[in-house]
Coordinates of C-alpha atoms in Angstrom, one line a residue:
L1 CA 18.7 -23.4 -8.9
L2 CA 20.4 -20.1 -9.3
M3 CA 20.0 -18.3 -12.7
I4 CA 21.6 -15.1 -14.0
P5 CA 19.1 -13.7 -16.5
N6 CA 20.3 -11.8 -19.6
V7 CA 18.7 -10.4 -22.7
A8 CA 18.9 -12.5 -25.8
I9 CA 21.9 -11.7 -28.0
H10 CA 19.9 -10.7 -31.0
M11 CA 18.0 -8.2 -28.9
N12 CA 21.1 -6.5 -27.4
R13 CA 22.1 -3.7 -29.7
D14 CA 25.4 -3.1 -27.9
V15 CA 26.6 -6.7 -28.1
N16 CA 28.9 -6.0 -31.1
D17 CA 30.4 -2.9 -29.5
G18 CA 32.1 -4.7 -26.6
Y19 CA 29.2 -4.9 -24.1
K20 CA 30.5 -4.8 -20.5
Y21 CA 28.4 -6.3 -17.8
D22 CA 27.5 -4.2 -14.7
R23 CA 28.2 -6.5 -11.7
K24 CA 25.7 -4.7 -9.6
C25 CA 22.8 -4.9 -12.0
D26 CA 23.6 -7.6 -14.6
M27 CA 25.1 -10.3 -12.4
V28 CA 22.5 -10.7 -9.6
P29 CA 21.4 -14.3 -9.5
L30 CA 17.8 -15.4 -9.1
M31 CA 16.9 -18.4 -7.0
G32 CA 14.5 -20.9 -8.5
L33 CA 12.1 -23.3 -6.7
G34 CA 13.4 -26.5 -8.1
E35 CA 16.5 -28.4 -9.3
S36 CA 16.0 -27.4 -12.9
K37 CA 15.3 -24.5 -15.2
G38 CA 12.0 -26.1 -16.0
A39 CA 10.9 -26.1 -12.3
F40 CA 11.8 -22.4 -12.1
L41 CA 9.8 -21.5 -15.1
A42 CA 6.9 -23.6 -13.8
A43 CA 6.9 -21.6 -10.6
V44 CA 6.9 -18.3 -12.6
A45 CA 4.0 -19.6 -14.6
I46 CA 2.1 -20.5 -11.4
V47 CA 2.6 -17.0 -9.9
A48 CA 1.5 -15.4 -13.2
A49 CA -1.6 -17.5 -13.3
L50 CA -2.5 -16.6 -9.7
T51 CA -2.1 -12.9 -10.3
L52 CA -3.7 -12.8 -13.8
F53 CA -6.7 -15.0 -13.6
F54 CA -8.2 -14.8 -10.1
K55 CA -10.4 -11.7 -10.1
V56 CA -13.0 -10.7 -7.6
D57 CA -16.5 -11.5 -8.8
E58 CA -18.3 -11.3 -5.4
V59 CA -17.8 -9.9 -1.9
Q60 CA -19.7 -11.9 0.6
V61 CA -20.5 -10.0 3.9
T62 CA -21.5 -11.7 7.2
G63 CA -22.0 -10.4 10.7
G64 CA -23.5 -7.0 10.0
G65 CA -26.5 -5.6 11.7
R66 CA -26.3 -1.8 12.2
Y67 CA -24.7 -1.5 8.7
T68 CA -26.1 -3.0 5.5
E69 CA -24.0 -5.4 3.4
E70 CA -23.7 -2.8 0.7
E71 CA -22.3 -0.2 3.2
I72 CA -19.7 -2.7 4.3
R73 CA -18.8 -3.6 0.7
S74 CA -18.4 0.1 -0.1
A75 CA -16.3 0.8 2.9
S76 CA -13.9 -2.1 2.0
G77 CA -12.9 -0.3 -1.2
V78 CA -12.9 -3.7 -3.1
E79 CA -14.3 -3.6 -6.6
Q80 CA -15.4 -6.3 -9.0
G81 CA -12.4 -7.3 -11.1
D82 CA -9.8 -6.5 -8.5
N83 CA -7.1 -9.2 -8.2
L84 CA -8.1 -11.5 -5.4
I85 CA -4.6 -12.7 -4.7
L86 CA -3.0 -9.3 -4.5
L87 CA -5.6 -7.7 -2.2
D88 CA -4.1 -6.4 1.0
K89 CA -6.4 -7.9 3.7
Y90 CA -5.0 -5.6 6.4
R91 CA -5.8 -2.4 4.5
I92 CA -9.3 -3.6 3.7
A93 CA -10.0 -4.4 7.3
Q94 CA -8.6 -1.0 8.4
R95 CA -10.8 0.8 5.9
I96 CA -13.9 -0.8 7.2
Y97 CA -12.9 -0.4 10.8
T98 CA -12.3 3.3 10.4
A99 CA -15.3 4.2 8.1
L100 CA -17.8 2.2 10.1
P101 CA -17.2 3.0 13.8
Y102 CA -19.5 0.4 15.3
I103 CA -17.5 -2.4 13.6
T104 CA -14.8 -3.5 16.1
E105 CA -13.5 -6.7 14.3
V106 CA -13.0 -7.5 10.7
R107 CA -11.8 -10.9 9.2
I108 CA -11.0 -11.2 5.5
N109 CA -10.6 -14.5 3.7
R110 CA -10.3 -15.5 0.0
Q111 CA -12.5 -18.2 -1.5
L112 CA -10.9 -19.2 -4.8
P113 CA -11.5 -18.6 -7.6
D114 CA -13.4 -15.3 -7.2
V115 CA -15.0 -14.7 -3.9
L116 CA -13.8 -12.4 -1.1
L117 CA -15.3 -13.2 2.3
V118 CA -15.7 -10.3 4.8
E119 CA -16.8 -11.2 8.4
V120 CA -17.5 -8.3 10.8
V121 CA -18.2 -8.0 14.5
E122 CA -20.1 -5.0 15.8
T123 CA -19.7 -3.3 19.1
Q124 CA -22.0 -1.1 21.2
A125 CA -21.7 2.2 23.0
V126 CA -21.3 1.9 26.8
A127 CA -20.1 5.4 27.9
A128 CA -20.3 9.0 26.9
V129 CA -17.7 11.7 27.3
Q130 CA -17.5 15.4 26.4
G131 CA -15.0 16.8 23.9
A132 CA -14.9 19.5 21.2
G133 CA -18.2 20.9 22.2
A134 CA -20.2 17.7 22.0
W135 CA -20.9 14.4 23.7
W136 CA -19.2 11.3 22.2
L137 CA -20.2 7.7 22.6
V138 CA -17.4 5.2 23.4
S139 CA -17.2 1.5 23.1
P140 CA -15.8 -0.9 25.8
T141 CA -12.5 -0.9 24.0
G142 CA -12.2 2.9 23.9
K143 CA -13.2 3.4 20.3
V144 CA -15.1 6.7 19.6
L145 CA -18.3 5.8 17.9
E146 CA -20.4 9.0 17.2
A147 CA -21.4 12.4 18.5
V148 CA -24.7 12.8 20.2
D149 CA -26.7 15.5 22.0
S150 CA -26.6 15.8 25.8
E151 CA -30.0 14.1 26.2
A152 CA -29.0 11.0 24.3
A153 CA -25.7 10.9 26.3
Q154 CA -27.7 10.4 29.5
D155 CA -28.6 6.9 28.4
Y156 CA -25.0 5.8 28.9
L157 CA -22.4 5.7 31.6
I158 CA -21.2 9.3 32.0
L159 CA -17.5 9.9 32.2
E160 CA -17.0 12.9 34.4
G161 CA -13.8 14.8 35.1
M162 CA -12.3 14.0 31.8
T163 CA -12.3 15.4 28.2
A164 CA -11.8 13.7 24.9
Q165 CA -9.0 15.4 23.0
D166 CA -9.7 15.9 19.3
P167 CA -12.4 13.2 19.2
A168 CA -13.4 11.7 15.8
A169 CA -15.7 8.8 15.0
G170 CA -13.7 5.6 14.3
E171 CA -10.6 6.8 16.2
R172 CA -9.3 5.7 19.6
L173 CA -10.4 7.8 22.6
T174 CA -7.6 10.1 23.8
P175 CA -8.1 11.9 27.1
S176 CA -6.6 15.4 27.4
E177 CA -3.2 15.7 29.0
E178 CA -4.6 17.2 32.1
D179 CA -7.0 14.3 32.9
N180 CA -6.2 11.9 35.7
L181 CA -7.6 8.9 33.9
D182 CA -5.7 7.6 30.9
A183 CA -7.1 5.6 28.0
E184 CA -5.6 2.2 29.1
T185 CA -6.9 2.6 32.6
L186 CA -10.4 3.5 31.4
I187 CA -10.5 0.5 29.1
S188 CA -9.4 -1.8 31.9
L189 CA -12.1 -0.4 34.2
L190 CA -14.9 -0.6 31.6
S191 CA -13.9 -4.2 30.8
A192 CA -14.0 -5.2 34.4
M193 CA -17.3 -3.5 35.0
E194 CA -18.9 -5.0 31.8
T195 CA -17.9 -8.6 32.5
R196 CA -19.2 -8.5 36.1
G197 CA -22.6 -6.8 35.3
V198 CA -21.5 -3.6 37.1
L199 CA -21.5 -1.4 34.0
T200 CA -25.3 -1.3 33.4
R201 CA -25.9 -0.4 37.1
T202 CA -23.5 2.5 37.2
D203 CA -24.6 6.0 36.2
S204 CA -21.2 7.7 36.1
V205 CA -17.5 7.4 36.7
D206 CA -15.9 10.6 38.1
A207 CA -12.2 11.1 37.5
S208 CA -11.9 14.6 38.8
D209 CA -10.2 13.6 42.1
P210 CA -6.5 12.8 41.4
E211 CA -6.5 10.4 44.4
Q212 CA -9.4 8.1 43.5
L213 CA -12.2 7.3 41.0
V214 CA -15.7 7.7 42.2
L215 CA -18.5 5.5 40.8
D216 CA -22.2 6.4 41.2
Y217 CA -23.5 2.8 41.5
D218 CA -27.0 1.5 41.6
G219 CA -28.4 4.9 42.2
R220 CA -27.6 4.7 45.9
F221 CA -23.9 4.1 46.5
R222 CA -20.8 6.2 46.1
V223 CA -18.0 3.8 45.3
E224 CA -14.4 4.9 45.9
I225 CA -11.6 3.0 44.1
G226 CA -7.9 3.7 43.3
Y227 CA -6.6 4.4 39.8
D228 CA -4.0 1.6 40.2
A229 CA -6.4 -1.0 41.6
D230 CA -7.0 -4.5 40.2
F231 CA -10.4 -3.5 38.8
G232 CA -11.6 -7.1 38.2
F233 CA -11.0 -8.0 41.9
K234 CA -12.5 -4.7 43.1
M235 CA -15.7 -5.2 41.1
D236 CA -16.0 -8.7 42.5
C237 CA -15.7 -7.3 46.0
L238 CA -18.3 -4.6 45.2
V239 CA -20.8 -7.0 43.9
A240 CA -20.3 -9.3 46.9
A241 CA -20.6 -6.4 49.4
V242 CA -23.8 -4.9 47.8
A243 CA -25.5 -8.3 48.0
T244 CA -25.3 -8.1 51.8
F245 CA -27.0 -4.7 52.1
Q246 CA -30.7 -4.0 52.6
P247 CA -32.6 -2.6 49.5
N248 CA -33.1 0.7 51.3
E249 CA -29.5 1.2 52.4
T250 CA -27.5 4.0 50.8
G251 CA -24.0 5.4 51.5
T252 CA -20.3 5.3 50.5
I253 CA -18.5 2.1 49.7
R254 CA -14.8 2.7 50.2
M255 CA -12.3 0.4 48.5
T256 CA -9.1 2.5 48.7
M257 CA -7.5 0.9 51.8
S258 CA -4.1 -0.8 51.8
N259 CA -5.8 -4.1 52.3
D260 CA -7.1 -4.9 48.8
S261 CA -9.9 -7.1 50.0
E262 CA -11.2 -4.6 52.6
V263 CA -14.5 -3.0 51.8
R264 CA -15.7 -0.3 54.2
F265 CA -19.3 0.9 54.1
I266 CA -20.2 4.3 55.5
P267 CA -24.0 4.7 55.5
D268 CA -25.5 8.0 54.7
G269 CA -26.1 10.0 57.9
G270 CA -23.7 7.6 59.8

């Protein structure tokens, strides 16, 4: 049903003066949701009811640990009495994600008539990088979490040969333009290392050499790997190779050859 709305005659002061319709403003049809005027008006009534009567009475938070439920509610910006239907779920999630850096996922749902459900997933710091005169902790997905002193930074994987550009908690890590290691490559490397148990056994990743990355692994191996390597495959090769060595063996594990599956071990002093 298409309707062209118009003000009632007795409310139009210009009707007796030869009122002329403006085709652009006065003749625009509105589409209804049914086959009759009654259905259209019913739809309008439903929308009005949804927007007028469903108010937020409670914000239920699940999944927190580092942050309290009240901290998460406050970061959401949602207040009691806000319209539950008109709330922008994306903006709420973005507020929480930015204000509380250790939260990496936010899911927002409505439970009618008056409850907003907020589910969060927290992350952890896995690496530390220098920038703006401080050390900054970084999540596996490249999110900057917080600034720490140099002593605290040593508890994490140290990213050497790179500098965080304008770091800020809650923002994505951006390496400086002069760095050899970009953010996407770093995230791919961290993910491959974490899923294969290599991350916790690695003290540092050095990106100062433009030709190769160097990992200080297990306190006894220097691991060389290319920037464009399939990191998942290379980590599998590393774990398999180390399993064949004696506990007292130390040296360089080179994985930069043209044959992707080739692993060359150069023992210290050899």
